[in-house]
Each structure stands twice: as C-alpha cells, then as structure tokens.
CSV table of C-alpha atoms in Angstrom, one decimal:
chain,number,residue,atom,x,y,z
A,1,UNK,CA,0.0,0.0,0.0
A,2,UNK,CA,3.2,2.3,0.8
A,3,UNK,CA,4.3,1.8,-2.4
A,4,UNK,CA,1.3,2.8,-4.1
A,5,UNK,CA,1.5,6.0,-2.4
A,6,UNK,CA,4.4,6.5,-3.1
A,7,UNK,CA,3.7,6.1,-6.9
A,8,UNK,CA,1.0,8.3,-7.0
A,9,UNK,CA,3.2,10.8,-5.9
A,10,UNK,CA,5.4,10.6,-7.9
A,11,UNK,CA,2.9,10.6,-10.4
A,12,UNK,CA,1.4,14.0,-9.3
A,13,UNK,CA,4.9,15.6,-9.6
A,14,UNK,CA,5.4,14.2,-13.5
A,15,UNK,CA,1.9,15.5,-13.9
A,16,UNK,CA,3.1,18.7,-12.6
A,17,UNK,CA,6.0,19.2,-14.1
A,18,UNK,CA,4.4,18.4,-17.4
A,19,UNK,CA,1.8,20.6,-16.7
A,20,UNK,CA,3.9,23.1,-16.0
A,21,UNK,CA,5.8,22.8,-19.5
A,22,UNK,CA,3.0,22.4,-21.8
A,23,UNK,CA,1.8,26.0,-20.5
A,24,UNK,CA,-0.9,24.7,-18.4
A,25,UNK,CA,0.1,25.2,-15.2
A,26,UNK,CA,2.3,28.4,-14.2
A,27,UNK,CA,4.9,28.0,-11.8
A,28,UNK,CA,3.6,30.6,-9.3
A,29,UNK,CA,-0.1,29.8,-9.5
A,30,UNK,CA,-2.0,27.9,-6.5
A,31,UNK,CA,-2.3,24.9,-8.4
A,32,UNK,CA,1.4,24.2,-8.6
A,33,UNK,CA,2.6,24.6,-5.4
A,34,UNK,CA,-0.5,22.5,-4.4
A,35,UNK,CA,-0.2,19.7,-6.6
A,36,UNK,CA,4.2,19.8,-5.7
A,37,UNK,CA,2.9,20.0,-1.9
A,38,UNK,CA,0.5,16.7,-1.9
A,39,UNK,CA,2.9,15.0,-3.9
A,40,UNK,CA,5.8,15.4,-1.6
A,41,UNK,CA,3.6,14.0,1.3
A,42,UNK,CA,2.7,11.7,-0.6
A,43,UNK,CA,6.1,10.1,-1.1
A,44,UNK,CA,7.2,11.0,2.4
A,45,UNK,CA,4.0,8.8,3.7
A,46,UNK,CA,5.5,6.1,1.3
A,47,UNK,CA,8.7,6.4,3.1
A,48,UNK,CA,7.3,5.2,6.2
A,49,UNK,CA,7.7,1.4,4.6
A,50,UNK,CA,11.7,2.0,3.9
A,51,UNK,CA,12.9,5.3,5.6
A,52,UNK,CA,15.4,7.3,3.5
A,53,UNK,CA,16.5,10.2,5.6
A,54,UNK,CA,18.0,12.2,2.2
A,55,UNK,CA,14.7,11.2,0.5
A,56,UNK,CA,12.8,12.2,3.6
A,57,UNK,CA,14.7,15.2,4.1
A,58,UNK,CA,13.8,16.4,0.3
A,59,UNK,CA,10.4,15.8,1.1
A,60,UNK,CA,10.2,17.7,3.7
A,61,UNK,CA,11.7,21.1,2.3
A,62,UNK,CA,9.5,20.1,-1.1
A,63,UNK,CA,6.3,20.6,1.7
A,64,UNK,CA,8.1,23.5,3.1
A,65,UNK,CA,8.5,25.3,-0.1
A,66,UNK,CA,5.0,24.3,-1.5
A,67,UNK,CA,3.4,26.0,1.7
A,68,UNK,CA,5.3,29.1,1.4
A,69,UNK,CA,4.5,29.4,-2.3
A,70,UNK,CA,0.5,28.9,-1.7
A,71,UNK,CA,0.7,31.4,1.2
A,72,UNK,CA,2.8,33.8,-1.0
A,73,UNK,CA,0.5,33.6,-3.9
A,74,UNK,CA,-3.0,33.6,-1.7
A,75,UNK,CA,-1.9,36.6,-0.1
A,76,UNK,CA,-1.0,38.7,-2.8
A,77,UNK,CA,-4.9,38.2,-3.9
C-alpha cells in the first residue's frame, strides 16, 4: 500500500511538471505549489515502509516550499 502512495506521488509531480511545460500550469499559481505539496507527502507517507533520511529530508523542504508558495501567492490576492 506504501508503495502505491508512493507512486502516486510521484505521479502527481510528473503530472506537474508536465503541466507546467505544456503552459498549463504556471509555476507561481495555487495549483502548482499545491499539486508539488501533496505530492511530496505523498512520497514521504510512502517512506514510512523503507525510511530514507535524504529522500525524507527532500520531502520535507518540497512541503516547506510548497506552503510558502500557496501562502505567498494567496496573499498577494
């Protein structure tokens, strides 16, 4: 079941990232930072199986960053 989580993770980051290069997705809106945020728990809940503290640790400030960018971009609104 970890690893499942784990994949959809990373499949929410691809989907991102792709989004993000095919124009539609821009790297500062909402939608981004969300979709970078819940994938990067995703794969940190997946971690819980077979801990990684460098892949944990990436997760983490992935999160970190995500939050700041949703906060940043919802208060200039």
């Amino acid at each position: 079941m970890l690893d499942l989580i784990g994949l959809l993770g990373v499949a929410l980051y691809v989907c991102a990232y792709a989004a993000l290069q095919w124009g539609k997705l821009h790297g500062n809106s909402v939608w981004y930072s969300v979709l970078n945020g819940v994938a990067a728990a995703l794969v940190l809940i997946s971690l819980w199986g077979s801990f990684n503290l460098a892949s944990a640790l990436i997760q983490i400030m992935w999160i970190s960053i995500s939050i700041s960018g949703i906060v940043r971009t919802l208060g200039k609104r």
